[in-house]
Coordinates of N, CA and C in Angstrom, one line a residue:
X1 N 0.5 -1.4 -0.4 CA 0.3 -0.2 -0.2 C 0.2 1.6 0.0
X2 N 1.9 1.1 0.9 CA 2.5 2.0 0.4 C 3.5 2.5 -0.6
X3 N 4.1 1.8 -1.0 CA 4.2 1.5 -2.5 C 3.4 2.2 -2.7
X4 N 2.1 1.9 -3.4 CA 1.3 2.3 -4.2 C 1.3 3.7 -4.2
X5 N 1.5 4.3 -2.7 CA 1.0 5.7 -2.6 C 2.4 6.6 -3.5
X6 N 3.7 5.9 -2.8 CA 4.4 6.1 -3.4 C 5.1 6.5 -4.7
X7 N 4.6 5.8 -5.5 CA 4.4 5.5 -6.7 C 3.4 6.6 -7.3
X8 N 2.3 6.9 -7.1 CA 0.9 7.3 -7.4 C 1.6 8.9 -7.2
X9 N 2.1 9.3 -6.0 CA 2.9 10.6 -5.9 C 3.9 11.2 -6.5
X10 N 4.5 10.2 -7.0 CA 6.1 10.1 -7.5 C 5.4 10.8 -9.3
X11 N 4.7 10.1 -9.7 CA 3.6 10.2 -11.0 C 3.0 11.6 -10.8
X12 N 2.2 11.9 -9.9 CA 1.5 13.3 -10.3 C 2.8 14.0 -10.2
X13 N 3.7 14.1 -9.4 CA 4.8 15.4 -9.1 C 6.0 15.2 -10.7
X14 N 5.4 14.1 -11.8 CA 6.3 14.2 -12.5 C 7.7 13.4 -12.6
X15 N 7.8 12.5 -11.0 CA 9.1 12.2 -10.6 C 9.1 10.9 -11.1
X16 N 10.6 10.3 -11.4 CA 10.2 8.6 -11.6 C 10.6 7.7 -11.0
X17 N 9.9 6.9 -10.9 CA 10.1 5.9 -10.2 C 11.0 4.3 -10.2
X18 N 11.8 3.8 -9.5 CA 12.7 2.8 -9.9 C 12.3 2.2 -9.3
X19 N 12.6 0.6 -9.4 CA 12.1 -0.6 -8.3 C 13.3 -1.5 -8.5
X20 N 14.4 -2.0 -7.6 CA 15.1 -2.8 -7.6 C 15.2 -3.8 -7.5
X21 N 14.6 -4.9 -8.1 CA 14.8 -6.1 -7.9 C 15.6 -7.3 -8.2
X22 N 16.9 -7.5 -7.6 CA 17.9 -8.0 -8.0 C 17.7 -9.4 -7.9
X23 N 16.8 -10.0 -7.0 CA 16.6 -11.7 -7.1 C 15.3 -11.6 -8.5
X24 N 14.6 -10.7 -9.0 CA 14.0 -11.2 -9.9 C 14.1 -12.3 -10.7
X25 N 14.7 -12.5 -10.9 CA 15.9 -13.2 -12.2 C 16.0 -14.9 -11.9
X26 N 15.8 -15.1 -10.5 CA 16.5 -16.2 -10.1 C 15.7 -17.0 -9.7
X27 N 15.4 -18.3 -9.3 CA 14.9 -18.9 -9.3 C 14.3 -19.4 -7.2
X28 N 13.7 -20.1 -6.7 CA 13.8 -20.1 -5.3 C 14.9 -20.9 -5.5
X29 N 15.2 -21.7 -5.6 CA 16.1 -22.7 -5.5 C 17.6 -21.7 -5.5
X30 N 17.8 -21.0 -6.7 CA 18.6 -20.1 -6.5 C 19.2 -18.9 -5.3
X31 N 17.8 -18.5 -5.4 CA 17.5 -17.2 -3.3 C 18.0 -18.3 -2.6
X32 N 17.7 -19.8 -2.6 CA 18.2 -20.2 -1.1 C 19.3 -20.8 -0.8
X33 N 20.2 -21.3 -2.0 CA 21.9 -21.3 -2.5 C 22.3 -20.2 -2.3
X34 N 21.9 -18.8 -3.0 CA 22.9 -17.4 -2.6 C 22.6 -17.1 -1.7
X35 N 21.5 -17.6 -0.7 CA 21.3 -16.7 0.5 C 22.3 -17.7 2.0
X36 N 22.2 -18.7 1.4 CA 22.9 -19.8 2.0 C 24.6 -19.2 2.5
X37 N 25.4 -18.7 1.0 CA 26.7 -18.4 0.8 C 26.7 -17.3 1.3
X38 N 25.2 -16.2 1.6 CA 25.7 -14.7 2.3 C 25.2 -15.0 3.8
X39 N 25.0 -16.3 4.5 CA 24.9 -16.4 5.7 C 23.6 -16.1 6.1
X40 N 22.9 -16.5 5.4 CA 21.5 -15.5 5.9 C 20.4 -16.8 6.4
X41 N 19.9 -16.3 7.9 CA 19.4 -17.0 8.9 C 18.1 -17.3 8.7
X42 N 17.4 -18.4 7.4 CA 16.3 -18.1 6.9 C 15.3 -18.3 8.0
X43 N 15.7 -19.0 9.4 CA 14.6 -19.2 10.6 C 14.2 -18.2 11.0
X44 N 14.3 -17.1 10.4 CA 14.2 -15.7 10.9 C 13.5 -15.0 9.6
X45 N 13.5 -15.7 8.5 CA 12.2 -14.9 7.9 C 11.5 -15.8 6.9
X46 N 10.5 -14.9 6.8 CA 9.0 -15.3 6.7 C 8.9 -14.7 5.0
X47 N 8.1 -15.7 5.0 CA 7.1 -15.3 3.3 C 5.8 -15.9 3.2
X48 N 5.3 -16.6 4.2 CA 3.8 -16.7 4.3 C 3.1 -15.7 4.6
X49 N 1.7 -15.7 3.9 CA 0.9 -14.5 3.6 C -0.2 -14.7 5.1
X50 N -0.2 -15.2 6.2 CA -1.2 -15.8 6.9 C 0.0 -16.1 8.0
X51 N 1.1 -15.5 8.3 CA 2.3 -16.4 9.7 C 1.6 -15.8 10.8
X52 N 1.3 -16.2 11.9 CA 1.1 -16.1 13.2 C 2.1 -15.3 14.2
X53 N 1.2 -14.4 14.8 CA 2.0 -13.6 15.7 C 3.7 -14.1 16.2
X54 N 3.8 -15.3 16.1 CA 5.3 -16.3 16.1 C 5.8 -16.0 15.0
X55 N 5.1 -15.5 14.1 CA 5.5 -15.6 12.8 C 6.1 -17.1 12.0
X56 N 4.8 -17.8 12.2 CA 5.2 -19.3 12.0 C 4.0 -19.0 10.8
X57 N 4.9 -20.2 9.8 CA 4.0 -20.0 8.7 C 2.6 -20.8 8.4
X58 N 2.0 -20.9 7.6 CA 0.8 -22.0 7.6 C 1.0 -23.1 6.7
X59 N 2.2 -22.8 6.0 CA 2.5 -24.9 5.3 C 1.1 -24.5 4.3
X60 N 0.6 -23.5 3.8 CA -0.5 -24.0 2.7 C -0.9 -22.6 1.6
X61 N -0.4 -21.7 1.9 CA -0.4 -20.8 0.9 C 1.0 -20.7 -0.1
X62 N 0.6 -19.7 -0.8 CA 1.3 -19.7 -2.5 C 2.8 -19.9 -1.9
X63 N 2.5 -19.0 -1.3 CA 4.5 -18.4 -0.6 C 5.3 -19.4 0.0
X64 N 4.2 -20.5 1.1 CA 4.8 -21.5 1.6 C 5.1 -22.5 0.9
X65 N 4.4 -22.4 -0.1 CA 4.4 -24.0 -1.3 C 6.0 -23.6 -1.9
X66 N 5.9 -22.1 -2.4 CA 6.9 -21.9 -3.5 C 8.2 -22.2 -2.9
X67 N 8.2 -21.6 -1.4 CA 9.5 -21.8 -0.7 C 9.3 -23.0 0.1
X68 N 9.2 -23.2 0.1 CA 9.1 -25.1 0.7 C 9.6 -25.3 -0.6
X69 N 9.1 -25.5 -2.4 CA 9.7 -26.2 -2.8 C 11.3 -25.7 -3.4
X70 N 11.7 -24.4 -3.2 CA 12.8 -24.0 -3.4 C 13.9 -24.4 -2.3
X71 N 13.2 -24.8 -1.4 CA 14.2 -25.4 -0.3 C 14.8 -26.9 -1.1
X72 N 13.7 -27.3 -0.8 CA 13.6 -29.0 -1.9 C 14.2 -29.3 -2.9
X73 N 14.0 -27.5 -4.2 CA 15.0 -28.2 -5.3 C 16.5 -28.0 -5.0
X74 N 17.0 -27.1 -4.0 CA 18.6 -26.7 -3.7 C 19.1 -27.5 -2.9
X75 N 18.2 -28.5 -2.2 CA 18.6 -29.4 -1.7 C 19.4 -29.1 -0.3
X76 N 18.4 -28.0 0.3 CA 18.9 -27.4 1.3 C 17.8 -27.9 2.0
X77 N 18.1 -28.1 3.4 CA 16.6 -28.2 5.1 C 16.0 -27.4 4.7
X78 N 14.7 -26.9 4.9 CA 14.1 -26.3 5.3 C 14.1 -26.0 6.9
X79 N 14.7 -24.9 7.4 CA 14.3 -24.5 8.8 C 13.1 -23.6 9.2
X80 N 12.0 -23.3 7.9 CA 10.8 -22.5 8.3 C 9.8 -23.5 9.0
X81 N 9.2 -22.4 10.1 CA 9.1 -22.8 11.4 C 7.2 -22.6 11.1
X82 N 6.5 -23.7 11.1 CA 5.4 -24.0 10.4 C 4.4 -23.9 11.7
X83 N 2.9 -23.4 11.5 CA 2.2 -24.2 12.8 C 2.1 -25.6 12.6

């Protein structure tokens, strides 16, 4: 919502808006592998659309399924906390 507001404001004021998404061309497996190389603590990240207050994922939404498939395809243990 905030991004949409900023984009609208930039457009109205005649300013350009550039979105930088360096991982967009990578598969989920590639992202998992790159995160491992960078030392990302995947246990402290959340992809779930419906995570609970403790950050536990539902395991059923599209984001959870894509994340789980990415870990599987990368042959990396999924440390995601699920309900």
